CSV table of C-alpha atoms and ligand atoms in Angstrom, one decimal:
chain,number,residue,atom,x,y,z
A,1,UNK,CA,302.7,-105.8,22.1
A,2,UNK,CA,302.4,-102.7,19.8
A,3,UNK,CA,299.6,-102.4,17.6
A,4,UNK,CA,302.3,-102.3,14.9
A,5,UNK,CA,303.6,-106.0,15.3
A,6,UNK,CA,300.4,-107.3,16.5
A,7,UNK,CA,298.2,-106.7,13.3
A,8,UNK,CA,299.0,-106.4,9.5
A,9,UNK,CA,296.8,-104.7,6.9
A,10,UNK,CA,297.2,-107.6,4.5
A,11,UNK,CA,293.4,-108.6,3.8
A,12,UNK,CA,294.5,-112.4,4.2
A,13,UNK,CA,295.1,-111.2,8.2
A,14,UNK,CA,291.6,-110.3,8.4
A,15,UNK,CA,290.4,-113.8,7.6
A,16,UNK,CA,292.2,-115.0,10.4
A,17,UNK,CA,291.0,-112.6,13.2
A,18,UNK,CA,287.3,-113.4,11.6
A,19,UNK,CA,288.0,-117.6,11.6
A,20,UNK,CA,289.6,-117.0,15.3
A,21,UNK,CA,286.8,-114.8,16.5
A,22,UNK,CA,284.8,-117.0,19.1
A,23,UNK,CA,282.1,-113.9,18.9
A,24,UNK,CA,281.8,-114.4,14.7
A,25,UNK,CA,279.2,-116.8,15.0
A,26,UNK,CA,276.6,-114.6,16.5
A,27,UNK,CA,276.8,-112.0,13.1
A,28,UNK,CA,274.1,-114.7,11.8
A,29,UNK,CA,272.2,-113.7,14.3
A,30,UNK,CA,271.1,-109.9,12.8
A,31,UNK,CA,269.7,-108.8,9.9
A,32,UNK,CA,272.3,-106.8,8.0
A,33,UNK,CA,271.5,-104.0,5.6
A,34,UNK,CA,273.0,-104.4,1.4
A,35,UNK,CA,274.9,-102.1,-0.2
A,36,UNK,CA,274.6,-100.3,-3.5
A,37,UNK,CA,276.3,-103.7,-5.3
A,38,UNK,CA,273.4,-105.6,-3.1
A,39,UNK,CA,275.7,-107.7,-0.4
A,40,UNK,CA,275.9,-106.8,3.1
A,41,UNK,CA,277.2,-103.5,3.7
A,42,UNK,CA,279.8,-102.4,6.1
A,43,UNK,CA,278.0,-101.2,9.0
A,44,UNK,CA,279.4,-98.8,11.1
A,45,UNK,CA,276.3,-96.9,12.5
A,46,UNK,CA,275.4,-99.2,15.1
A,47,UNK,CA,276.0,-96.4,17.6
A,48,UNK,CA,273.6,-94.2,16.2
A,49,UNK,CA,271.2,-97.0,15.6
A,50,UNK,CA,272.1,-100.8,15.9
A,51,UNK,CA,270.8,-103.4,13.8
A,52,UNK,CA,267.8,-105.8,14.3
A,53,UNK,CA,268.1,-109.2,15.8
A,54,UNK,CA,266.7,-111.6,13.7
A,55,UNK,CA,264.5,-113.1,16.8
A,56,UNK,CA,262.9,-110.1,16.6
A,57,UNK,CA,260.1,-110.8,14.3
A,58,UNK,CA,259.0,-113.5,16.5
A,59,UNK,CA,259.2,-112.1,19.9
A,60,UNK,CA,257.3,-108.9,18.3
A,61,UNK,CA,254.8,-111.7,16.6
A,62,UNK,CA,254.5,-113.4,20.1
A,63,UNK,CA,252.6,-110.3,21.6
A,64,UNK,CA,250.4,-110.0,18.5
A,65,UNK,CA,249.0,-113.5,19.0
A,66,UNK,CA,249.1,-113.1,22.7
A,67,UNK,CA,246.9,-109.9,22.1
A,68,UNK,CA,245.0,-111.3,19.0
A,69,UNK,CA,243.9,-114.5,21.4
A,70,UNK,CA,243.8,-113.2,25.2
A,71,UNK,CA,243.0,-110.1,25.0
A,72,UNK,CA,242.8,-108.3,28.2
A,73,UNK,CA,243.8,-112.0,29.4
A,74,UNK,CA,247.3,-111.0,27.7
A,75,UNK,CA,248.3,-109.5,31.2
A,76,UNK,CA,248.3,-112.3,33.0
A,77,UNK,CA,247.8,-115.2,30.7
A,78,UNK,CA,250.5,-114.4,27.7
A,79,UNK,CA,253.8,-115.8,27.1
A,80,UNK,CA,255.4,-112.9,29.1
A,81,UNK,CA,252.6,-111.9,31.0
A,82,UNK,CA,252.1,-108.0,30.2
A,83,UNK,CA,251.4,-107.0,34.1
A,84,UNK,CA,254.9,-107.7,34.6
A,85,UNK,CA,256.3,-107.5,31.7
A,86,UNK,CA,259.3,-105.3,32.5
A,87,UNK,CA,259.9,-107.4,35.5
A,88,UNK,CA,261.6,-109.9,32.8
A,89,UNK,CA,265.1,-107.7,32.7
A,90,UNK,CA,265.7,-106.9,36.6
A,91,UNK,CA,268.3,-109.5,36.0
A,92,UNK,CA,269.7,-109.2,32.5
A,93,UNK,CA,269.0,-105.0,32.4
A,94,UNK,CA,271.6,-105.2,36.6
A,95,UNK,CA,273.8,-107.4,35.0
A,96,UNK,CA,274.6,-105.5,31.6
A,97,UNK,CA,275.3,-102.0,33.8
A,98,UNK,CA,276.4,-103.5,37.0
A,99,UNK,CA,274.1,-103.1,39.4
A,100,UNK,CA,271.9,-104.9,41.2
A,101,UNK,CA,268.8,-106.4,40.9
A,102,UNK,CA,265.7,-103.9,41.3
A,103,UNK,CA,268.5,-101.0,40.3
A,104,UNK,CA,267.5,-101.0,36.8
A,105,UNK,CA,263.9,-100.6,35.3
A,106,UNK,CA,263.1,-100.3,31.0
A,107,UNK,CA,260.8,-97.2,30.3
A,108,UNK,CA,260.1,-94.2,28.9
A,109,UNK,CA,262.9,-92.7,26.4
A,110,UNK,CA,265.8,-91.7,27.5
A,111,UNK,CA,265.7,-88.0,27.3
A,112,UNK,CA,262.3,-88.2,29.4
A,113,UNK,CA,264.2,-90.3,32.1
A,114,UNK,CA,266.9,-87.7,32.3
A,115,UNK,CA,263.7,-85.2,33.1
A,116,UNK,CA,262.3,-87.7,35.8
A,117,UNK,CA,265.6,-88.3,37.3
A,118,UNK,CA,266.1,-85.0,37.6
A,119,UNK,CA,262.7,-84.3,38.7
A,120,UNK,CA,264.4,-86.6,41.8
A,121,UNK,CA,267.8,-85.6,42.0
A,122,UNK,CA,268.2,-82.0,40.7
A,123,UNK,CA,266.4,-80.4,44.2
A,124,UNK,CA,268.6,-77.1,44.1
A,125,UNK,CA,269.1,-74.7,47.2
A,126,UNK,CA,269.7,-71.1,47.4
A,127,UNK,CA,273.7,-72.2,48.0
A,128,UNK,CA,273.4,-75.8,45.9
A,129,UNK,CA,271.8,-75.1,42.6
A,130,UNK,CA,274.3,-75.4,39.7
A,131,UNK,CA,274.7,-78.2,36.8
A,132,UNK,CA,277.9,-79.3,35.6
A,133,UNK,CA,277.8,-80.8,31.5
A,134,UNK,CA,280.2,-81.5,29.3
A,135,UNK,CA,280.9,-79.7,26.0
A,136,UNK,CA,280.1,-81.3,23.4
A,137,UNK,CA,276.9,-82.1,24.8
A,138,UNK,CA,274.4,-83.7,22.8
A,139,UNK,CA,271.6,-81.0,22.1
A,140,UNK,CA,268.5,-83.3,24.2
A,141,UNK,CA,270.8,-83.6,27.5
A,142,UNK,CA,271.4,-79.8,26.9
A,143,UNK,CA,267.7,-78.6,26.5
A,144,UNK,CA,266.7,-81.0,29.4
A,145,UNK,CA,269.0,-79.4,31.7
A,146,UNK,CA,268.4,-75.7,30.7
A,147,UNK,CA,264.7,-76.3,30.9
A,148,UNK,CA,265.3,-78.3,34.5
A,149,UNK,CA,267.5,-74.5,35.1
A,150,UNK,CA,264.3,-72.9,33.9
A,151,UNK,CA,262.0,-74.5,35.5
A,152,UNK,CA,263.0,-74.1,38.9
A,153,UNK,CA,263.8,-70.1,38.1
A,154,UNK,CA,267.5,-70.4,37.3
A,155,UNK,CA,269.2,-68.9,34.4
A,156,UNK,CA,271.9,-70.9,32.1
A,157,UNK,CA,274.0,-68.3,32.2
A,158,UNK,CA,274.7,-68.7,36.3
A,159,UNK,CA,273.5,-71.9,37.5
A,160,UNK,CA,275.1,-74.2,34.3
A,161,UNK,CA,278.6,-75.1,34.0
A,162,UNK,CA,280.5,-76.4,31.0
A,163,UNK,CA,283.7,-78.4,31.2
A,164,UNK,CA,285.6,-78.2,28.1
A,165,UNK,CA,288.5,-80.0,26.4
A,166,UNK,CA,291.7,-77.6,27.0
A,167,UNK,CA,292.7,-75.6,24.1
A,168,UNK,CA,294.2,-77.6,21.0
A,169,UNK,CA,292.8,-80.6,22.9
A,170,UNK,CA,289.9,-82.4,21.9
A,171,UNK,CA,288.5,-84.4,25.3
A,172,UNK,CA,288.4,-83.6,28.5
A,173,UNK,CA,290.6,-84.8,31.7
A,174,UNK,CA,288.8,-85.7,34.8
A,175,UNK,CA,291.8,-83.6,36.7
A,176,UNK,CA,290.4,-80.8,35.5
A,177,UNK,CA,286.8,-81.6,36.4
A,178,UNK,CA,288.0,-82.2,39.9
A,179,UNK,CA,289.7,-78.7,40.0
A,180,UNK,CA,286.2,-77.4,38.8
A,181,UNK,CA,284.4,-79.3,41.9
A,182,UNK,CA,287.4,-78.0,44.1
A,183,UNK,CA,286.6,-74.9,43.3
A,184,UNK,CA,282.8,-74.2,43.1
A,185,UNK,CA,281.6,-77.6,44.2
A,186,UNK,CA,279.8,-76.2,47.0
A,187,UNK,CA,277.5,-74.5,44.4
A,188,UNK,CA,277.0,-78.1,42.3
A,189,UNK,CA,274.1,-79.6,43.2
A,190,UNK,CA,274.6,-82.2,40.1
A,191,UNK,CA,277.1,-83.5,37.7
A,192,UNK,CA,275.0,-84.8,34.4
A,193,UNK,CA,277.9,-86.7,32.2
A,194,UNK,CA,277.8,-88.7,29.4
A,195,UNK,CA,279.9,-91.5,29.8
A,196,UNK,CA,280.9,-91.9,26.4
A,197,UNK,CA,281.0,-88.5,24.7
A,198,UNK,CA,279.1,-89.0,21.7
A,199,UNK,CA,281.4,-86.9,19.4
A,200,UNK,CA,285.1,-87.9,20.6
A,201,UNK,CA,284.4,-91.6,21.7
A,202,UNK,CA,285.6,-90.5,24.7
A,203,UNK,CA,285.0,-92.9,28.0
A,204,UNK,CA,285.6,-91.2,31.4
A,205,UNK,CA,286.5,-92.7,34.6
A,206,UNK,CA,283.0,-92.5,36.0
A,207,UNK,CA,284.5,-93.9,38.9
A,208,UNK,CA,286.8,-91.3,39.6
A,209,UNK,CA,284.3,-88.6,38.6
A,210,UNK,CA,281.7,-90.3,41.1
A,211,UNK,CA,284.0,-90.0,44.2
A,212,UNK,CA,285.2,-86.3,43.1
A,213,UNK,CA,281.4,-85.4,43.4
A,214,UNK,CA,280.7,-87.9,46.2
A,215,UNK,CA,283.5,-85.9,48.1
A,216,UNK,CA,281.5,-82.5,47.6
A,217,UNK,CA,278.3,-83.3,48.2
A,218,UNK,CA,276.9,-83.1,44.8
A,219,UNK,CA,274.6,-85.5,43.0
A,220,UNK,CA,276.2,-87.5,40.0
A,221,UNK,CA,274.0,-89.1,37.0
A,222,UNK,CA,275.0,-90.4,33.7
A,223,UNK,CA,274.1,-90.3,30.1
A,224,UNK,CA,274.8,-93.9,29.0
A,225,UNK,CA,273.4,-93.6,25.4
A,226,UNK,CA,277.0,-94.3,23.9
A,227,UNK,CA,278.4,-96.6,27.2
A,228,UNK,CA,275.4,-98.9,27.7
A,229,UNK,CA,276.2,-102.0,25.5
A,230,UNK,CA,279.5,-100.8,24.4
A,231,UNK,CA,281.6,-100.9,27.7
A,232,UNK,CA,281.4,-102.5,31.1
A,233,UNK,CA,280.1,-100.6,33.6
A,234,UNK,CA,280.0,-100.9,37.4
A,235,UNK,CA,277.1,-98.8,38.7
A,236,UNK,CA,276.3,-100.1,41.5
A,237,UNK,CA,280.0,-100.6,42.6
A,238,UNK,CA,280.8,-97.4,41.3
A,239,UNK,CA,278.4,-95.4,43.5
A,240,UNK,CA,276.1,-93.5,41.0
A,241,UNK,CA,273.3,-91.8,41.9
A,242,UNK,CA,271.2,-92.5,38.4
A,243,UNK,CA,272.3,-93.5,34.8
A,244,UNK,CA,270.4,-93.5,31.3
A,245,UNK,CA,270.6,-94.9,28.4
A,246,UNK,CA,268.8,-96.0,25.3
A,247,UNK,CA,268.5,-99.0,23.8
A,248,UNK,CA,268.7,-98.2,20.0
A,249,UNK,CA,272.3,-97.6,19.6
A,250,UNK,CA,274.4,-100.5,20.9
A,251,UNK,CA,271.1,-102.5,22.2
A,252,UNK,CA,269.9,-102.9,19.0
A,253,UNK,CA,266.2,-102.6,20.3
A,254,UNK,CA,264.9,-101.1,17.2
A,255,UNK,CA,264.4,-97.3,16.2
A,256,UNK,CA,262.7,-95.6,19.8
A,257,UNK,CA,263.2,-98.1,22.1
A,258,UNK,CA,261.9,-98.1,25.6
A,259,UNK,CA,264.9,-96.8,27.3
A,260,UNK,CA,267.0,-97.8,30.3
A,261,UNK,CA,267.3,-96.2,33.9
A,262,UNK,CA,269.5,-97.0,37.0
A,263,UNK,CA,268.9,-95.4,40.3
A,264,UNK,CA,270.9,-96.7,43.0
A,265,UNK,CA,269.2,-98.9,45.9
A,266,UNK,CA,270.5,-95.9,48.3
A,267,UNK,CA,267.5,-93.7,46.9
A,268,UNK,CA,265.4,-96.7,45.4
A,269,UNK,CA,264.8,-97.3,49.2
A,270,UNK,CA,263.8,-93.8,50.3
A,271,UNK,CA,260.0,-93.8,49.3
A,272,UNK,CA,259.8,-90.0,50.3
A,273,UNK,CA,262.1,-88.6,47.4
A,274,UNK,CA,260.1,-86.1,45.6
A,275,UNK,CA,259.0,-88.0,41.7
A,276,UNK,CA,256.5,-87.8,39.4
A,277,UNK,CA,254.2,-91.0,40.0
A,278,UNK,CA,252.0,-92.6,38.2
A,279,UNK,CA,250.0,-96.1,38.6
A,280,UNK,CA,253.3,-98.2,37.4
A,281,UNK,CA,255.5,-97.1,39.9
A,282,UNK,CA,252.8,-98.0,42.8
A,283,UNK,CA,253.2,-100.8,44.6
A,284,UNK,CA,252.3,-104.0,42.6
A,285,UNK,CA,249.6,-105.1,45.0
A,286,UNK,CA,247.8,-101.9,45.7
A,287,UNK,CA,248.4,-101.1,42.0
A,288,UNK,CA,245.0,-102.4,40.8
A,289,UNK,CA,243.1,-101.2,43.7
A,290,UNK,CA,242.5,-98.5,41.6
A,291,UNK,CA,240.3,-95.8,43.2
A,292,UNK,CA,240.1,-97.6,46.3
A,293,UNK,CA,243.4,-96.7,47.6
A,294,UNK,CA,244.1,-93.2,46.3
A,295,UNK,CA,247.6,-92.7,48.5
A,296,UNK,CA,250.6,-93.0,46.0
A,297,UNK,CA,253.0,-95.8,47.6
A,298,UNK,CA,256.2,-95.6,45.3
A,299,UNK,CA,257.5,-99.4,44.9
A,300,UNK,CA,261.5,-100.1,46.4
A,301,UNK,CA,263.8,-99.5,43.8
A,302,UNK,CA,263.7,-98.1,40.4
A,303,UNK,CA,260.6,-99.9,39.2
A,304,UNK,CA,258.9,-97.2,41.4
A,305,UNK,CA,260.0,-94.5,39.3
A,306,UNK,CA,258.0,-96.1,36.1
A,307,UNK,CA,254.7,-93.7,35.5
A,308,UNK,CA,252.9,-95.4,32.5
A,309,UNK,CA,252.4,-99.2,31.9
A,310,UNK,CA,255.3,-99.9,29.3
A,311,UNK,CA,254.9,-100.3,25.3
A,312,UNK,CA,254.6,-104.0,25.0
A,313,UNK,CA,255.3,-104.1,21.4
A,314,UNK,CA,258.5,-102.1,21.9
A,315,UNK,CA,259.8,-104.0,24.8
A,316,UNK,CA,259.7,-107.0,22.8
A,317,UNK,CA,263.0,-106.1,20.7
A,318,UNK,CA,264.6,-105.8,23.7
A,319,UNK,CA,263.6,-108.7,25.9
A,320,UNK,CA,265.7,-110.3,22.5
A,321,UNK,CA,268.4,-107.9,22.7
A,322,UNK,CA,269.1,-108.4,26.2
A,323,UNK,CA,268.7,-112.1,26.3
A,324,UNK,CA,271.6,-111.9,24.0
A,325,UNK,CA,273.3,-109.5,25.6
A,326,UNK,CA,273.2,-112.3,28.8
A,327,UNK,CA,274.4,-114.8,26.7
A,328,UNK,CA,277.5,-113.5,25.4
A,329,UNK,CA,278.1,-110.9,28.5
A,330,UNK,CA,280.4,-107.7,28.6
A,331,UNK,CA,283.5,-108.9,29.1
A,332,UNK,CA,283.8,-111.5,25.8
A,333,UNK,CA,282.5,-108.3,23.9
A,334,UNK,CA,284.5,-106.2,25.3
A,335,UNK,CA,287.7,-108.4,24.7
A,336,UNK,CA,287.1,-108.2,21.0
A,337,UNK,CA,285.9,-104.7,20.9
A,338,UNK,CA,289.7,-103.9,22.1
A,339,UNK,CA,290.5,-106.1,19.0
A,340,UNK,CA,288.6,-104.6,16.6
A,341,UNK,CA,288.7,-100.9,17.2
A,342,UNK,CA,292.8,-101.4,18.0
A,343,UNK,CA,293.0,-102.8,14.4
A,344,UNK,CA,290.9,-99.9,12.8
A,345,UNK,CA,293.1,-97.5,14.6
A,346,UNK,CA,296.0,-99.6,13.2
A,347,UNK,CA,294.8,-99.7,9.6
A,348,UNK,CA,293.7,-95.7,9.9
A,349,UNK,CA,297.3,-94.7,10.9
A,350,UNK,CA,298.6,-97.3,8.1
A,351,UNK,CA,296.8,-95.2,5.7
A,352,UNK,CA,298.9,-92.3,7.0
A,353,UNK,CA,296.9,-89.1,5.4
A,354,UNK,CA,297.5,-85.9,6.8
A,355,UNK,CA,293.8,-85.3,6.1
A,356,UNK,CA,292.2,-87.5,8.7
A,357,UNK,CA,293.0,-87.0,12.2
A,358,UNK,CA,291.8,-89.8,15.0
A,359,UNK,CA,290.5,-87.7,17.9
A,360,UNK,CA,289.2,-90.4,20.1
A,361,UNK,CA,292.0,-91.0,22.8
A,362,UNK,CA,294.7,-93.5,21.8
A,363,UNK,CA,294.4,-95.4,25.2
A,364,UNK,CA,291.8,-98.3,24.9
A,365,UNK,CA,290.9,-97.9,28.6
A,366,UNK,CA,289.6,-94.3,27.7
A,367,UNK,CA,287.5,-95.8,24.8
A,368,UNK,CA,284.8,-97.8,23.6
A,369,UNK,CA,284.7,-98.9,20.1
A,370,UNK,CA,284.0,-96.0,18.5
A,371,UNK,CA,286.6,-93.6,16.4
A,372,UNK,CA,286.1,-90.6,15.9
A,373,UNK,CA,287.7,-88.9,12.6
A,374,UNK,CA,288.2,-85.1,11.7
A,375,UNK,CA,288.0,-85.5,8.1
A,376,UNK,CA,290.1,-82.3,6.2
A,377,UNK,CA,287.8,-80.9,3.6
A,378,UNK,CA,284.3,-82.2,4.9
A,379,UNK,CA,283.4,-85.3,6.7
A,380,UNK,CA,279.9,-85.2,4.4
A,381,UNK,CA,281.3,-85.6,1.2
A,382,UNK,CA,283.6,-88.4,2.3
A,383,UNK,CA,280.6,-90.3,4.0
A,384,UNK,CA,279.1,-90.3,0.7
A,385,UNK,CA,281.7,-91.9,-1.3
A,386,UNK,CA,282.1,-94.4,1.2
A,387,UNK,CA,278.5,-95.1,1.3
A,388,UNK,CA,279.3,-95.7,-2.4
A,389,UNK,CA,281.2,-98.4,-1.3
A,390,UNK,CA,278.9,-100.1,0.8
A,391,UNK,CA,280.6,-98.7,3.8
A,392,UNK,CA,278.1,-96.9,6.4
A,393,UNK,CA,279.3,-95.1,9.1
A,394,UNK,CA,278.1,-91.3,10.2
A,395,UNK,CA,278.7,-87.7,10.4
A,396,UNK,CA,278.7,-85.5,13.1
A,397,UNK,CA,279.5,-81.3,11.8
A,398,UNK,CA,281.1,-79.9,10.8
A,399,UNK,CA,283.9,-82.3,10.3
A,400,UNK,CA,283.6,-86.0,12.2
A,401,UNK,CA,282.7,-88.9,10.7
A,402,UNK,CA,282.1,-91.8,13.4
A,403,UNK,CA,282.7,-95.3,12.7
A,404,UNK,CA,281.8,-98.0,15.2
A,405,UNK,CA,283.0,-101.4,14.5
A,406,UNK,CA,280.5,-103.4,16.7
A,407,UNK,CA,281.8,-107.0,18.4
A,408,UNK,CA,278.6,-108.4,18.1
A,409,UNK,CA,277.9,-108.2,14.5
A,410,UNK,CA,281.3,-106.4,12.6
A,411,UNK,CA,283.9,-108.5,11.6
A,412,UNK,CA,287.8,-107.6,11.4
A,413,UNK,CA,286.7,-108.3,6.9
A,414,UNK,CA,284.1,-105.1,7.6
A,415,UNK,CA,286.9,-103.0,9.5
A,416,UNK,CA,289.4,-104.2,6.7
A,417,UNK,CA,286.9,-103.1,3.9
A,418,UNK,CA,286.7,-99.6,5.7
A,419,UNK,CA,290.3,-98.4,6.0
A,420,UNK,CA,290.3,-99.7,1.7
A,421,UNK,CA,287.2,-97.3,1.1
A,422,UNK,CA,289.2,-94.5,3.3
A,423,UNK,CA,292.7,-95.2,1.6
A,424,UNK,CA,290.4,-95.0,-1.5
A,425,UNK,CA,289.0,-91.9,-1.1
A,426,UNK,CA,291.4,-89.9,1.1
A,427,UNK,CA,294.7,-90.7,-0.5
A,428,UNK,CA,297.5,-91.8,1.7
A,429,UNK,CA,301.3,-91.4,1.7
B,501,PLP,C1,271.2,-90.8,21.4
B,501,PLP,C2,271.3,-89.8,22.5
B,501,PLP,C3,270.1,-89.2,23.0
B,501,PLP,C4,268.8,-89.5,22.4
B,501,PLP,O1,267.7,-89.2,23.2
B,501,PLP,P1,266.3,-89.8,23.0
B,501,PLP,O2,265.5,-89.3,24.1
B,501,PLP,O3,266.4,-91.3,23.0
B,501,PLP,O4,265.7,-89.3,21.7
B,501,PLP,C5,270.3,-88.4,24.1
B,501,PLP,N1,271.5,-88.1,24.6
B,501,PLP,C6,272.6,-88.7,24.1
B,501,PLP,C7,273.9,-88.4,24.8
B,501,PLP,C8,272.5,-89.5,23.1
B,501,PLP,O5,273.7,-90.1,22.5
């Protein structure tokens, strides 16, 4: 059914999608920020950092005791015993990207993962040494691949490769990344994509993209900073060399989280891949032998890429997050993610100004829940006056403002009370 006939932008039809929404429930379960009138605000910026799980405070409060009564005893005596610690998600962190247990491991941050997978999988030859990135590409991914260029003695200017959107077109089509690989794939030694762009919303057909580069021999990885969370994914399935993603945005893990990384068993098997090791990434039983065995023997999978033991006081958040995650799984927020960001889309082309312009594509299966708007006359100003309103979404210059209606927490009343600020503020027909 059209969007037209399925929704209305009567307030009294938001109530209903909220009373029918089997996901409303779990909105009680975060802490959600006021707004200048002091009730909860209309939150929008849980792609650019999502909010705290109640359950937090405990979990966090958990390792305090832990540490303020064990002690050193903490690693193997605490709740979640520290020594293994990120053990706890092998099976929640496979099944929220698709992959399989031992595929996934929580460290580091993301942009540093991106630099050890790389370390890994960016092994340029004199024929094989280009990277392909998309434009826009967010400035971290960009200075991590140019200093990877760098670093092994290439320069931007031959060895990266930007696909663009076509003229007058704002996202890009995986035809004419193909064409690209076609053409000078011999030369690619790896495709570094996000797999939500982090400007247009965009979600590409990783799939697709994965066999094009599979096809030409070059290595394919993933920024899933904007995907992780907000769409199912099929890593393993998929055939992906590496993903990663944080765990602030759509994770809700709390400002700097211990990131996310995928590498796929094909390589987390190979224990002579070049990497940077540390004692975390050792074998578990050997790992304590300290001096007494100073060979470095990688453990399968891609625990064996972890350097450092992990932050337990930041993992905490997302042993929470991910629990939850579990519990309500992909596809059930995914079903009303469709919902939620088709109704926004509704009510925004209800509104009908010539001023604000939806550039994230118009096909759900090419989406997550983001939109993306180009805002006439300054997306700034307009954030502001809806901030006014208690409505928070972001800006991206010089003229996007992002909103991300979030199934776990927003309700079809939130998305309602945006398109009212917007109509507000923007005029409409
Ligand atoms: C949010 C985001 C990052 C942030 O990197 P950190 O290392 O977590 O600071 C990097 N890349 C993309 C595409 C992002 O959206």
């Amino acid at each position: 059914m059209a969007d037209k006939d399925r929704f209305s932008a009567d307030v009294a039809f938001a109530k209903v999608l909220d009373a029918e929404d089997v996901l409303g429930p779990y909105r009680e379960s975060f802490h959600i920020p006021s707004g200048p009138n002091g009730l909860a605000c209309a939150y929008f910026a849980g792609n650019s950092l999502g909010l705290q799980p109640k359950r937090v405070l405990e979990r966090v409060n958990q390792e305090l005791y832990d540490w303020a009564t064990l002690g050193v005893d903490g690693h193997f005596r605490g709740e979640i015993p520290w020594f293994s610690y990120h053990e706890v998600f092998r099976e929640t962190g496979a099944r929220l990207v698709g992959a399989k247990p031992g595929e996934v491991v929580l460290m580091n941050s993301l942009s540093v993962n991106l630099h050890l997978m790389m370390v890994s999988f960016y092994r340029p030859t004199r024929e094989r040494y280009k990277i392909v990135i998309e434009d826009p590409c967010f400035p971290s991914d960009i200075y991590a691949v140019k200093t990877q260029l760098a670093h092994h003695g290439y320069e931007a200017g031959d060895a990266l490769v930007i696909v663009s959107p076509r003229a007058g077109e704002h996202t890009l089509r995986e035809a004419d990344l193909e064409e690209l690989l076609e053409r000078e794939g011999d030369s690619v030694a790896l495709v570094l994509l996000g797999g939500v762009n982090f400007v247009t919303g965009q979600l590409l057909d990783m799939q697709r993209i994965a066999v094009a580069c599979r096809a030409k021999g070059c290595m394919v990885g993933f920024d899933l900073a904007h995907a992780a969370g907000n769409v199912p994914l099929s890593l393993h399935d998929w055939d992906v060399d590496f993903a990663c993603w944080c765990n602030y945005k759509y994770l809700n893990s709390g400002p700097g989280a211990v990131a996310g990384c995928f590498v796929h068993e094909r390589h987390g098997a190979n224990s002579d891949l070049p990497r940077f090791g540390g004692w975390w990434g050792n074998d578990p039983a050997t790992r304590f032998k300290m001096q007494l065995i100073p060979e470095f023997s990688p453990r399968a999978g891609a625990e064996g890429w972890q350097i450092s033991n992990p932050p337990i006081l930041a993992l905490a958040p997302v042993k929470v997050s991910y629990d939850l995650f579990d519990e309500v799984g992909m596809d059930k927020l995914r079903a009303k993610s469709l919902e939620l960001t088709g109704y926004l889309e509704f009510l925004v082309d209800e509104i009908g100004s010539d001023g604000v312009e939806i550039i994230t594509p118009r096909d759900p299966a090419a989406r997550g829940c983001q939109l993306s708007l180009k805002i006439k006359g300054g997306a700034q100003a307009l954030a502001k006056k809806m901030q006014g309103d208690g409505v928070v979404c972001d800006v991206r210059e010089p003229d996007v403002v992002r909103v991300a209606p979030v199934p776990l927490y927003n309700s079809f009343c939130d998305v309602w009370r945006f398109a009212e600020s917007l109509r507000r503020h923007v005029g409409g027909e």
